[in-house]
Amino acid sequence: MADRFDVVIVGAGHGGAQAAIVLRQRGFAGTIALVGDEPELPYERPPLSKDYLAGDKPFERMLIRPAGFWAERAVTLLPGTEVTTVDPAARRLNTAGGATIGYGDLIWATGGRARRIACPGHALSGVHCVRDRADADRMIAELPEVRDVVVIGGGYIGLEAAAVLTKLGRAVTVVEAQDRVLARVAGPDLSRFYEAEHRAHGVDIRLSSGVAAIEGDEGRVSGVRLTDGTVLPAQMVIVGIGIVPAVAPLLAAGAAGGNGVDVDTQCRTSLPHIYAIGDCAHHANPYAGGAMIRLESVQNAHDQANVAVQSILGEPAHYDAVPWFWSNQYDLKLQTVGLSAGHDATVLRGDPAARQFAVLYLREGRVIALDCVNATRDYVQGRALVTTRARIDPERLADTTVPLKELIRE
Ligand code: FAD
């Protein structure tokens, strides 16, 4: 194995794989290494809490590219390789296995580790998170012995897992510390809709509830004790309380950051020749009013990969892509565009009871985001409202007889 590559990409997930793909698409002829600590070929993460967990999608169909692709494009894959330290002055990094790899440019695309819960019992067998294939496989292997599941955290991943496991016949309780699910990412209308949907499917949703301890029996989880003393029986617990960006080696090397690693609009970190992209990149986002944020989405990982590659190729671009995201729960397809945080008004378009509607988020009269449930046409047409920050009469926005694309033209 060569011990120096022109571009080394650390993290072989969505962002890392996309960076390698785009380097070759744009004609980059230098050497590329894609280094990842998972044993797998690069794969798509979203199905882990959706159709892969449900047993409806085989792992092979989640590969980002077929196995032969990487060799054909002369991308050196180094799976099962954890990078532990970075030496920016010598342009070298070290791996847990003791290898040293030199780089011309480095793209840091390590995503994040699932945040662990800090209560007693967190390390019992049967307590899971859903971040990688190994996590999902462990859950799938245990499921035959499981009747009751407690999901800690009512975010997208927790709710998706709850929907799948309910469909698989398990009794699921979701415990959420806030007074509504999806509180970090959506407005109250959407939260209430999803709470009602889950309850209608038999999920027990406990809001404003804290976890005091995970209880066990002979090393295996037996229940979850809430702060109000209630004990929920569980043979499986899923902790979905967010991620911690995997940036320790970069911060130790002197990169600016804290909540991830700070990057500029070209995805450059404060260290020379080192870029960061995806879940771990703390960046100023125009759709957040220029605030420094991290986004955890396939869109962001892909679009930042494109920007970092353009910087490396000397064709600098600035990251200003409109954020979008999706979530599948039961037969509900949620598609979001823009960022709703900071909205001061909402418009409901359509009827939640019909299970087809959109919530439009406004700030100072301008459309900043849409959450669309089974409403792909509004999602597609509403994108331009967000990118142009359109100022449109809320009554017109609510009128489902008028396609959103017509409002833009007015
Ligand atoms: P990742 O894809 O997480 O890749 C990072 C890789 O780097 C991992 O393989 C990690 O193990 C590796 N790594 C970390 N540290 C090191 C190190 N020191 N050395 C070597 N390798 C390292 N997004 C959506 O848009 N829609 C969805 O529906 C959706 N559903 C999701 C469901 C689940 C269960 C999960 C976990 C995520 C979901 N996401 C979804 C989020 C999306 O998958 C992430 O935003 C995306 O994967 C981020 O890409 P990334 O390249 O930044 O990180």
Short mmCIF file of C-alpha atoms and ligand atoms in Angstrom, two decimals:
data_model
loop_
_atom_site.label_atom_id
_atom_site.label_comp_id
_atom_site.label_asym_id
_atom_site.label_seq_id
_atom_site.Cartn_x
_atom_site.Cartn_y
_atom_site.Cartn_z
CA MET A 1 0.00 0.00 0.00
CA ALA A 2 1.22 3.46 -0.85
CA ASP A 3 1.73 5.48 2.29
CA ARG A 4 0.90 8.80 0.68
CA PHE A 5 -2.12 9.83 -1.38
CA ASP A 6 -2.87 13.12 -3.12
CA VAL A 7 -6.27 13.19 -1.44
CA VAL A 8 -7.10 11.24 1.70
CA ILE A 9 -10.75 11.13 2.73
CA VAL A 10 -11.40 10.06 6.32
CA GLY A 11 -14.88 8.61 6.81
CA ALA A 12 -16.36 6.35 4.12
CA GLY A 13 -19.99 7.36 4.59
CA HIS A 14 -22.23 9.59 2.49
CA GLY A 15 -19.94 12.61 2.33
CA GLY A 16 -16.67 10.70 1.98
CA ALA A 17 -17.94 8.44 -0.80
CA GLN A 18 -19.44 11.40 -2.66
CA ALA A 19 -16.14 13.30 -2.46
CA ALA A 20 -14.26 10.39 -4.07
CA ILE A 21 -16.94 9.99 -6.75
CA VAL A 22 -16.93 13.69 -7.63
CA LEU A 23 -13.13 13.93 -7.70
CA ARG A 24 -13.07 11.31 -10.44
CA GLN A 25 -16.14 12.73 -12.22
CA ARG A 26 -14.32 16.05 -12.46
CA GLY A 27 -11.26 14.40 -13.96
CA PHE A 28 -8.94 14.38 -10.93
CA ALA A 29 -6.09 12.05 -11.88
CA GLY A 30 -4.20 11.92 -8.57
CA THR A 31 -4.26 9.16 -5.98
CA ILE A 32 -7.25 8.92 -3.64
CA ALA A 33 -7.69 6.92 -0.43
CA LEU A 34 -11.07 6.52 1.26
CA VAL A 35 -10.39 5.53 4.87
CA GLY A 36 -13.22 4.30 7.07
CA ASP A 37 -13.43 2.51 10.39
CA GLU A 38 -16.44 0.39 9.44
CA PRO A 39 -15.73 -2.94 7.75
CA GLU A 40 -18.28 -2.33 4.96
CA LEU A 41 -18.13 -0.80 1.53
CA PRO A 42 -19.67 2.71 1.64
CA TYR A 43 -23.42 2.35 2.17
CA GLU A 44 -26.54 4.46 2.66
CA ARG A 45 -27.42 5.08 6.28
CA PRO A 46 -31.10 6.19 6.08
CA PRO A 47 -32.54 2.66 5.50
CA LEU A 48 -31.03 1.50 8.82
CA SER A 49 -34.04 2.85 10.72
CA LYS A 50 -36.48 2.20 7.87
CA ASP A 51 -36.64 -0.65 5.36
CA TYR A 52 -33.41 -2.39 6.41
CA LEU A 53 -34.63 -2.68 10.00
CA ALA A 54 -38.00 -3.85 8.65
CA GLY A 55 -36.26 -6.60 6.66
CA ASP A 56 -37.55 -5.11 3.38
CA LYS A 57 -34.20 -4.04 1.92
CA PRO A 58 -31.10 -6.22 1.69
CA PHE A 59 -27.78 -4.62 2.58
CA GLU A 60 -26.46 -5.07 -0.98
CA ARG A 61 -29.09 -2.62 -2.21
CA MET A 62 -27.82 0.01 0.22
CA LEU A 63 -24.32 0.18 -1.23
CA ILE A 64 -23.56 3.67 -2.52
CA ARG A 65 -21.75 2.10 -5.47
CA PRO A 66 -21.23 -1.57 -6.42
CA ALA A 67 -18.04 -3.19 -5.16
CA GLY A 68 -16.23 -2.99 -8.52
CA PHE A 69 -16.78 0.77 -8.90
CA TRP A 70 -14.01 1.80 -6.53
CA ALA A 71 -11.30 -0.30 -8.13
CA GLU A 72 -12.39 0.81 -11.62
CA ARG A 73 -12.01 4.45 -10.53
CA ALA A 74 -8.68 3.75 -8.78
CA VAL A 75 -10.03 4.77 -5.39
CA THR A 76 -8.11 2.91 -2.67
CA LEU A 77 -10.53 1.77 0.02
CA LEU A 78 -9.13 1.27 3.49
CA PRO A 79 -12.03 -0.20 5.50
CA GLY A 80 -11.70 -1.12 9.16
CA THR A 81 -9.17 1.70 9.61
CA GLU A 82 -9.69 4.25 12.36
CA VAL A 83 -7.73 7.48 12.13
CA THR A 84 -6.56 8.51 15.58
CA THR A 85 -4.25 11.50 15.07
CA VAL A 86 -3.53 14.11 12.42
CA ASP A 87 -0.25 15.98 11.99
CA PRO A 88 -1.10 19.02 9.85
CA ALA A 89 2.51 20.25 9.62
CA ALA A 90 3.82 16.95 8.25
CA ARG A 91 0.51 16.32 6.37
CA ARG A 92 0.26 12.85 7.86
CA LEU A 93 -2.28 10.91 9.84
CA ASN A 94 -1.97 7.88 12.06
CA THR A 95 -4.33 4.96 12.42
CA ALA A 96 -5.31 2.83 15.39
CA GLY A 97 -3.46 -0.06 13.73
CA GLY A 98 -0.19 1.90 13.81
CA ALA A 99 -0.04 2.87 10.12
CA THR A 100 0.94 6.34 8.92
CA ILE A 101 -0.68 7.83 5.82
CA GLY A 102 0.54 11.01 4.14
CA TYR A 103 -1.80 13.35 2.27
CA GLY A 104 -1.73 16.27 -0.12
CA ASP A 105 -5.25 17.33 0.85
CA LEU A 106 -7.37 15.83 3.58
CA ILE A 107 -11.18 15.68 3.61
CA TRP A 108 -12.60 14.93 7.06
CA ALA A 109 -16.00 13.25 6.67
CA THR A 110 -16.42 11.30 9.87
CA GLY A 111 -20.02 12.13 10.77
CA GLY A 112 -20.73 11.48 14.43
CA ARG A 113 -21.10 8.80 17.07
CA ALA A 114 -24.48 8.14 18.61
CA ARG A 115 -24.85 10.12 21.82
CA ARG A 116 -24.94 7.73 24.80
CA ILE A 117 -27.40 8.16 27.62
CA ALA A 118 -25.72 8.80 30.95
CA CYS A 119 -28.17 7.05 33.30
CA PRO A 120 -27.60 3.88 35.34
CA GLY A 121 -27.99 0.77 33.22
CA HIS A 122 -26.97 2.41 29.94
CA ALA A 123 -24.47 -0.38 29.19
CA LEU A 124 -26.85 -3.30 29.72
CA SER A 125 -27.18 -5.80 26.93
CA GLY A 126 -30.27 -4.97 24.85
CA VAL A 127 -29.63 -1.19 24.89
CA HIS A 128 -29.04 0.00 21.33
CA CYS A 129 -28.47 3.01 19.15
CA VAL A 130 -29.00 3.14 15.37
CA ARG A 131 -26.00 4.68 13.68
CA ASP A 132 -24.38 1.96 11.60
CA ARG A 133 -25.04 -1.42 10.08
CA ALA A 134 -23.62 -3.28 13.06
CA ASP A 135 -26.12 -1.50 15.35
CA ALA A 136 -29.06 -2.46 13.15
CA ASP A 137 -27.84 -6.05 12.78
CA ARG A 138 -27.58 -6.45 16.55
CA MET A 139 -31.16 -5.25 16.94
CA ILE A 140 -32.46 -7.50 14.17
CA ALA A 141 -30.73 -10.52 15.77
CA GLU A 142 -32.37 -9.84 19.15
CA LEU A 143 -35.87 -9.09 17.87
CA PRO A 144 -37.23 -12.67 18.04
CA GLU A 145 -36.80 -12.51 21.85
CA VAL A 146 -38.36 -9.05 22.19
CA ARG A 147 -41.95 -8.16 23.01
CA ASP A 148 -41.65 -4.66 24.52
CA VAL A 149 -39.45 -1.88 23.18
CA VAL A 150 -38.74 1.50 24.74
CA VAL A 151 -37.41 4.19 22.42
CA ILE A 152 -35.67 7.02 24.27
CA GLY A 153 -35.91 10.18 22.16
CA GLY A 154 -38.70 11.28 19.82
CA GLY A 155 -36.55 12.51 16.94
CA TYR A 156 -36.70 11.21 13.38
CA ILE A 157 -34.58 8.10 13.96
CA GLY A 158 -36.44 7.09 17.13
CA LEU A 159 -39.83 7.60 15.50
CA GLU A 160 -38.83 5.70 12.36
CA ALA A 161 -37.64 2.77 14.46
CA ALA A 162 -40.86 2.94 16.49
CA ALA A 163 -42.94 2.76 13.30
CA VAL A 164 -41.01 -0.25 11.99
CA LEU A 165 -41.07 -2.17 15.27
CA THR A 166 -44.79 -1.52 15.76
CA LYS A 167 -45.43 -2.88 12.29
CA LEU A 168 -43.35 -5.92 13.29
CA GLY A 169 -45.79 -6.49 16.16
CA ARG A 170 -43.77 -5.18 19.09
CA ALA A 171 -45.29 -3.04 21.87
CA VAL A 172 -43.42 0.26 21.57
CA THR A 173 -43.22 3.18 23.99
CA VAL A 174 -41.48 6.41 23.01
CA VAL A 175 -40.11 8.48 25.90
CA GLU A 176 -39.46 12.12 25.01
CA ALA A 177 -38.05 14.71 27.42
CA GLN A 178 -39.64 17.69 25.62
CA ASP A 179 -43.36 18.38 25.50
CA ARG A 180 -43.59 17.27 21.86
CA VAL A 181 -41.79 14.94 19.48
CA LEU A 182 -39.54 16.37 16.74
CA ALA A 183 -39.17 19.55 18.82
CA ARG A 184 -35.66 20.25 17.54
CA VAL A 185 -36.52 20.06 13.85
CA ALA A 186 -40.20 20.88 13.25
CA GLY A 187 -43.02 23.13 14.38
CA PRO A 188 -45.81 22.07 16.76
CA ASP A 189 -48.34 21.26 13.98
CA LEU A 190 -46.10 18.56 12.60
CA SER A 191 -45.24 17.25 16.07
CA ARG A 192 -48.90 16.89 17.01
CA PHE A 193 -49.66 15.15 13.72
CA TYR A 194 -46.92 12.56 14.21
CA GLU A 195 -47.84 11.99 17.85
CA ALA A 196 -51.43 11.26 16.77
CA GLU A 197 -50.28 8.95 13.97
CA HIS A 198 -48.05 6.93 16.26
CA ARG A 199 -50.73 6.68 18.91
CA ALA A 200 -53.24 5.54 16.27
CA HIS A 201 -50.78 2.75 15.40
CA GLY A 202 -50.61 1.72 19.04
CA VAL A 203 -47.37 3.44 20.09
CA ASP A 204 -47.41 4.74 23.67
CA ILE A 205 -45.91 8.23 23.51
CA ARG A 206 -44.75 9.69 26.84
CA LEU A 207 -43.97 13.40 26.55
CA SER A 208 -42.16 15.59 29.12
CA SER A 209 -40.76 12.36 30.57
CA GLY A 210 -37.27 11.84 31.92
CA VAL A 211 -35.39 8.56 32.22
CA ALA A 212 -34.05 7.82 35.72
CA ALA A 213 -32.49 4.43 34.96
CA ILE A 214 -32.46 1.50 32.61
CA GLU A 215 -33.17 -1.57 34.72
CA GLY A 216 -31.72 -5.00 34.12
CA ASP A 217 -31.77 -8.60 35.08
CA GLU A 218 -28.55 -10.63 34.88
CA GLY A 219 -26.92 -8.03 32.64
CA ARG A 220 -29.87 -7.76 30.23
CA VAL A 221 -32.32 -4.92 30.03
CA SER A 222 -35.70 -5.57 31.67
CA GLY A 223 -37.25 -2.10 31.77
CA VAL A 224 -36.91 1.66 31.85
CA ARG A 225 -37.63 3.61 35.02
CA LEU A 226 -38.91 7.13 34.42
CA THR A 227 -38.25 10.04 36.76
CA ASP A 228 -41.88 9.89 37.91
CA GLY A 229 -41.26 6.33 39.14
CA THR A 230 -43.12 4.53 36.35
CA VAL A 231 -41.32 1.40 35.17
CA LEU A 232 -41.88 0.49 31.50
CA PRO A 233 -41.13 -3.15 30.68
CA ALA A 234 -38.60 -3.59 27.88
CA GLN A 235 -36.48 -6.34 26.45
CA MET A 236 -35.00 -3.80 24.02
CA VAL A 237 -34.18 -0.12 24.47
CA ILE A 238 -33.28 2.16 21.59
CA VAL A 239 -31.50 5.39 22.46
CA GLY A 240 -32.03 8.04 19.78
CA ILE A 241 -30.83 11.27 21.37
CA GLY A 242 -28.59 12.67 18.66
CA ILE A 243 -24.94 12.43 17.77
CA VAL A 244 -21.60 13.71 18.96
CA PRO A 245 -19.47 14.82 15.99
CA ALA A 246 -16.43 12.56 15.52
CA VAL A 247 -13.82 15.30 15.37
CA ALA A 248 -11.51 14.64 18.33
CA PRO A 249 -8.38 13.99 16.19
CA LEU A 250 -8.87 17.23 14.26
CA LEU A 251 -9.52 19.34 17.34
CA ALA A 252 -6.47 17.79 19.01
CA ALA A 253 -4.47 18.82 15.93
CA GLY A 254 -5.53 22.43 16.52
CA ALA A 255 -8.57 22.85 14.26
CA ALA A 256 -11.06 25.48 15.38
CA GLY A 257 -14.35 24.00 16.50
CA GLY A 258 -16.27 22.56 19.39
CA ASN A 259 -19.64 21.56 18.04
CA GLY A 260 -17.95 19.70 15.18
CA VAL A 261 -15.15 21.41 13.30
CA ASP A 262 -15.54 24.95 11.97
CA VAL A 263 -15.40 25.38 8.20
CA ASP A 264 -15.69 28.38 5.90
CA THR A 265 -18.01 28.57 2.88
CA GLN A 266 -15.51 26.49 0.87
CA CYS A 267 -15.52 23.76 3.57
CA ARG A 268 -11.96 24.66 4.62
CA THR A 269 -11.07 24.11 8.27
CA SER A 270 -8.67 26.46 10.06
CA LEU A 271 -5.85 23.98 9.28
CA PRO A 272 -4.11 24.15 5.89
CA HIS A 273 -5.13 21.55 3.29
CA ILE A 274 -7.81 20.10 5.58
CA TYR A 275 -11.50 20.26 4.65
CA ALA A 276 -14.49 19.01 6.63
CA ILE A 277 -17.90 18.02 5.30
CA GLY A 278 -21.17 16.44 6.36
CA ASP A 279 -22.56 15.89 9.84
CA CYS A 280 -19.31 17.01 11.52
CA ALA A 281 -18.92 20.33 9.63
CA HIS A 282 -19.96 23.41 11.61
CA HIS A 283 -20.69 25.99 8.96
CA ALA A 284 -22.46 29.31 8.37
CA ASN A 285 -25.67 28.39 6.59
CA PRO A 286 -27.50 31.02 4.50
CA TYR A 287 -30.81 29.26 5.21
CA ALA A 288 -30.19 29.73 8.94
CA GLY A 289 -29.66 33.47 8.46
CA GLY A 290 -25.90 32.89 8.33
CA ALA A 291 -25.76 31.25 11.77
CA MET A 292 -23.12 28.56 12.40
CA ILE A 293 -24.88 25.18 12.45
CA ARG A 294 -24.32 21.53 11.68
CA LEU A 295 -26.77 19.72 9.42
CA GLU A 296 -27.31 15.98 9.66
CA SER A 297 -28.62 15.04 6.24
CA VAL A 298 -27.59 13.26 3.08
CA GLN A 299 -28.16 16.48 1.13
CA ASN A 300 -25.66 18.40 3.26
CA ALA A 301 -23.03 15.64 3.11
CA HIS A 302 -23.32 15.45 -0.69
CA ASP A 303 -23.36 19.15 -1.38
CA GLN A 304 -20.48 19.92 0.96
CA ALA A 305 -18.48 17.09 -0.64
CA ASN A 306 -18.96 18.80 -4.00
CA VAL A 307 -17.80 22.14 -2.58
CA ALA A 308 -14.70 20.67 -0.89
CA VAL A 309 -13.71 18.89 -4.11
CA GLN A 310 -14.06 22.10 -6.10
CA SER A 311 -11.79 23.87 -3.63
CA ILE A 312 -9.19 21.12 -3.97
CA LEU A 313 -9.38 21.34 -7.75
CA GLY A 314 -8.83 25.09 -7.64
CA GLU A 315 -12.36 25.91 -8.80
CA PRO A 316 -13.68 27.27 -5.50
CA ALA A 317 -17.43 27.31 -4.92
CA HIS A 318 -19.37 28.53 -1.92
CA TYR A 319 -21.74 26.32 0.02
CA ASP A 320 -25.25 27.75 -0.30
CA ALA A 321 -27.37 24.69 -1.12
CA VAL A 322 -30.96 24.68 0.08
CA PRO A 323 -31.36 22.08 2.87
CA TRP A 324 -33.72 19.18 2.25
CA PHE A 325 -34.52 16.02 4.15
CA TRP A 326 -37.00 13.16 4.24
CA SER A 327 -38.43 10.70 6.75
CA ASN A 328 -40.61 7.64 6.17
CA GLN A 329 -42.93 6.48 8.93
CA TYR A 330 -45.78 4.02 8.23
CA ASP A 331 -47.21 5.12 4.87
CA LEU A 332 -46.28 8.76 5.52
CA LYS A 333 -43.61 10.32 3.38
CA LEU A 334 -42.32 13.52 4.95
CA GLN A 335 -40.22 15.79 2.76
CA THR A 336 -38.77 19.01 4.10
CA VAL A 337 -37.06 21.91 2.41
CA GLY A 338 -35.42 24.89 4.09
CA LEU A 339 -34.83 25.29 7.83
CA SER A 340 -37.82 26.14 10.01
CA ALA A 341 -35.88 27.27 13.11
CA GLY A 342 -36.57 30.93 13.83
CA HIS A 343 -39.96 31.08 12.08
CA ASP A 344 -42.49 33.57 13.42
CA ALA A 345 -45.61 32.26 11.65
CA THR A 346 -46.88 29.09 10.01
CA VAL A 347 -49.45 28.37 7.32
CA LEU A 348 -51.24 25.05 7.12
CA ARG A 349 -51.91 23.98 3.55
CA GLY A 350 -54.21 21.00 3.26
CA ASP A 351 -55.87 18.86 5.90
CA PRO A 352 -53.81 16.75 8.33
CA ALA A 353 -56.88 14.54 8.83
CA ALA A 354 -56.61 13.61 5.14
CA ARG A 355 -52.94 12.68 5.80
CA GLN A 356 -51.81 14.94 2.99
CA PHE A 357 -50.73 18.47 3.83
CA ALA A 358 -47.86 20.93 4.09
CA VAL A 359 -46.77 23.28 6.83
CA LEU A 360 -45.15 26.45 5.50
CA TYR A 361 -42.87 28.35 7.87
CA LEU A 362 -42.54 32.13 7.52
CA ARG A 363 -40.18 34.67 8.97
CA GLU A 364 -41.05 38.34 8.56
CA GLY A 365 -43.55 37.33 5.90
CA ARG A 366 -41.11 35.33 3.82
CA VAL A 367 -41.27 31.56 3.27
CA ILE A 368 -38.23 29.93 4.90
CA ALA A 369 -39.21 26.25 4.98
CA LEU A 370 -41.85 23.64 4.17
CA ASP A 371 -42.66 20.31 5.82
CA CYS A 372 -44.72 18.27 3.34
CA VAL A 373 -46.53 15.07 4.33
CA ASN A 374 -47.58 12.91 1.38
CA ALA A 375 -47.46 16.14 -0.61
CA THR A 376 -44.59 15.76 -3.04
CA ARG A 377 -45.98 18.32 -5.47
CA ASP A 378 -45.90 21.04 -2.80
CA TYR A 379 -42.42 19.92 -1.79
CA VAL A 380 -41.12 20.19 -5.35
CA GLN A 381 -42.88 23.44 -6.16
CA GLY A 382 -42.29 24.98 -2.73
CA ARG A 383 -38.53 24.78 -3.05
CA ALA A 384 -38.49 27.94 -5.17
CA LEU A 385 -40.48 29.77 -2.49
CA VAL A 386 -37.66 29.02 -0.06
CA THR A 387 -34.76 29.78 -2.39
CA THR A 388 -36.29 33.11 -3.44
CA ARG A 389 -37.49 33.83 0.13
CA ALA A 390 -40.82 34.70 -1.44
CA ARG A 391 -43.21 37.07 0.34
CA ILE A 392 -46.72 35.77 -0.39
CA ASP A 393 -50.10 36.37 1.20
CA PRO A 394 -50.63 33.55 3.75
CA GLU A 395 -54.21 33.06 2.55
CA ARG A 396 -52.93 32.32 -0.93
CA LEU A 397 -50.34 29.90 0.48
CA ALA A 398 -53.09 28.02 2.31
CA ASP A 399 -55.30 27.72 -0.79
CA THR A 400 -54.73 24.18 -2.08
CA THR A 401 -56.62 24.94 -5.29
CA VAL A 402 -53.68 27.12 -6.38
CA PRO A 403 -50.43 25.26 -7.16
CA LEU A 404 -47.46 26.80 -5.33
CA LYS A 405 -45.62 27.31 -8.61
CA GLU A 406 -48.30 29.76 -9.71
CA LEU A 407 -47.78 31.86 -6.59
CA ILE A 408 -44.13 32.31 -7.45
CA ARG A 409 -45.00 33.72 -10.84
CA GLU A 410 -47.47 36.26 -9.42
P1 FAD B 1 -21.53 9.27 7.82
O1 FAD B 1 -22.37 8.85 6.68
O2 FAD B 1 -21.99 8.97 9.19
O3 FAD B 1 -20.08 8.64 7.60
C1 FAD B 1 -19.04 8.83 8.54
C2 FAD B 1 -18.16 7.61 8.53
O4 FAD B 1 -16.91 7.95 9.15
C3 FAD B 1 -18.74 6.46 9.33
O5 FAD B 1 -18.60 5.26 8.62
C4 FAD B 1 -17.87 6.45 10.60
O6 FAD B 1 -17.81 5.17 11.19
C5 FAD B 1 -16.54 6.88 10.02
N1 FAD B 1 -15.57 7.41 11.00
C6 FAD B 1 -15.83 8.18 12.10
N2 FAD B 1 -14.68 8.49 12.72
C7 FAD B 1 -13.68 7.90 12.04
C8 FAD B 1 -12.27 7.86 12.19
N3 FAD B 1 -11.64 8.50 13.19
N4 FAD B 1 -11.53 7.14 11.30
C9 FAD B 1 -12.15 6.49 10.26
N5 FAD B 1 -13.49 6.51 10.06
C10 FAD B 1 -14.23 7.21 10.93
N6 FAD B 1 -30.52 11.77 6.40
C11 FAD B 1 -31.44 12.13 5.49
O7 FAD B 1 -31.21 13.08 4.74
N7 FAD B 1 -32.63 11.45 5.38
C12 FAD B 1 -32.92 10.38 6.18
O8 FAD B 1 -34.00 9.79 6.08
C13 FAD B 1 -31.96 9.96 7.15
N8 FAD B 1 -32.17 8.88 7.93
C14 FAD B 1 -31.18 8.46 8.78
C15 FAD B 1 -31.37 7.30 9.51
C16 FAD B 1 -30.37 6.83 10.36
C17 FAD B 1 -30.59 5.56 11.14
C18 FAD B 1 -29.15 7.54 10.48
C19 FAD B 1 -28.05 7.06 11.39
C20 FAD B 1 -28.95 8.70 9.75
C21 FAD B 1 -29.96 9.17 8.88
N9 FAD B 1 -29.79 10.33 8.13
C22 FAD B 1 -30.75 10.71 7.22
C23 FAD B 1 -28.59 11.15 8.29
C24 FAD B 1 -27.56 10.83 7.24
O9 FAD B 1 -27.36 9.46 7.14
C25 FAD B 1 -26.28 11.55 7.62
O10 FAD B 1 -26.54 12.93 7.66
C26 FAD B 1 -25.15 11.25 6.64
O11 FAD B 1 -24.83 9.89 6.67
C27 FAD B 1 -23.95 12.11 6.96
O12 FAD B 1 -22.90 11.75 6.13
P2 FAD B 1 -21.40 11.91 6.65
O13 FAD B 1 -20.53 11.53 5.51
O14 FAD B 1 -21.23 13.21 7.30
O15 FAD B 1 -21.27 10.83 7.83
#
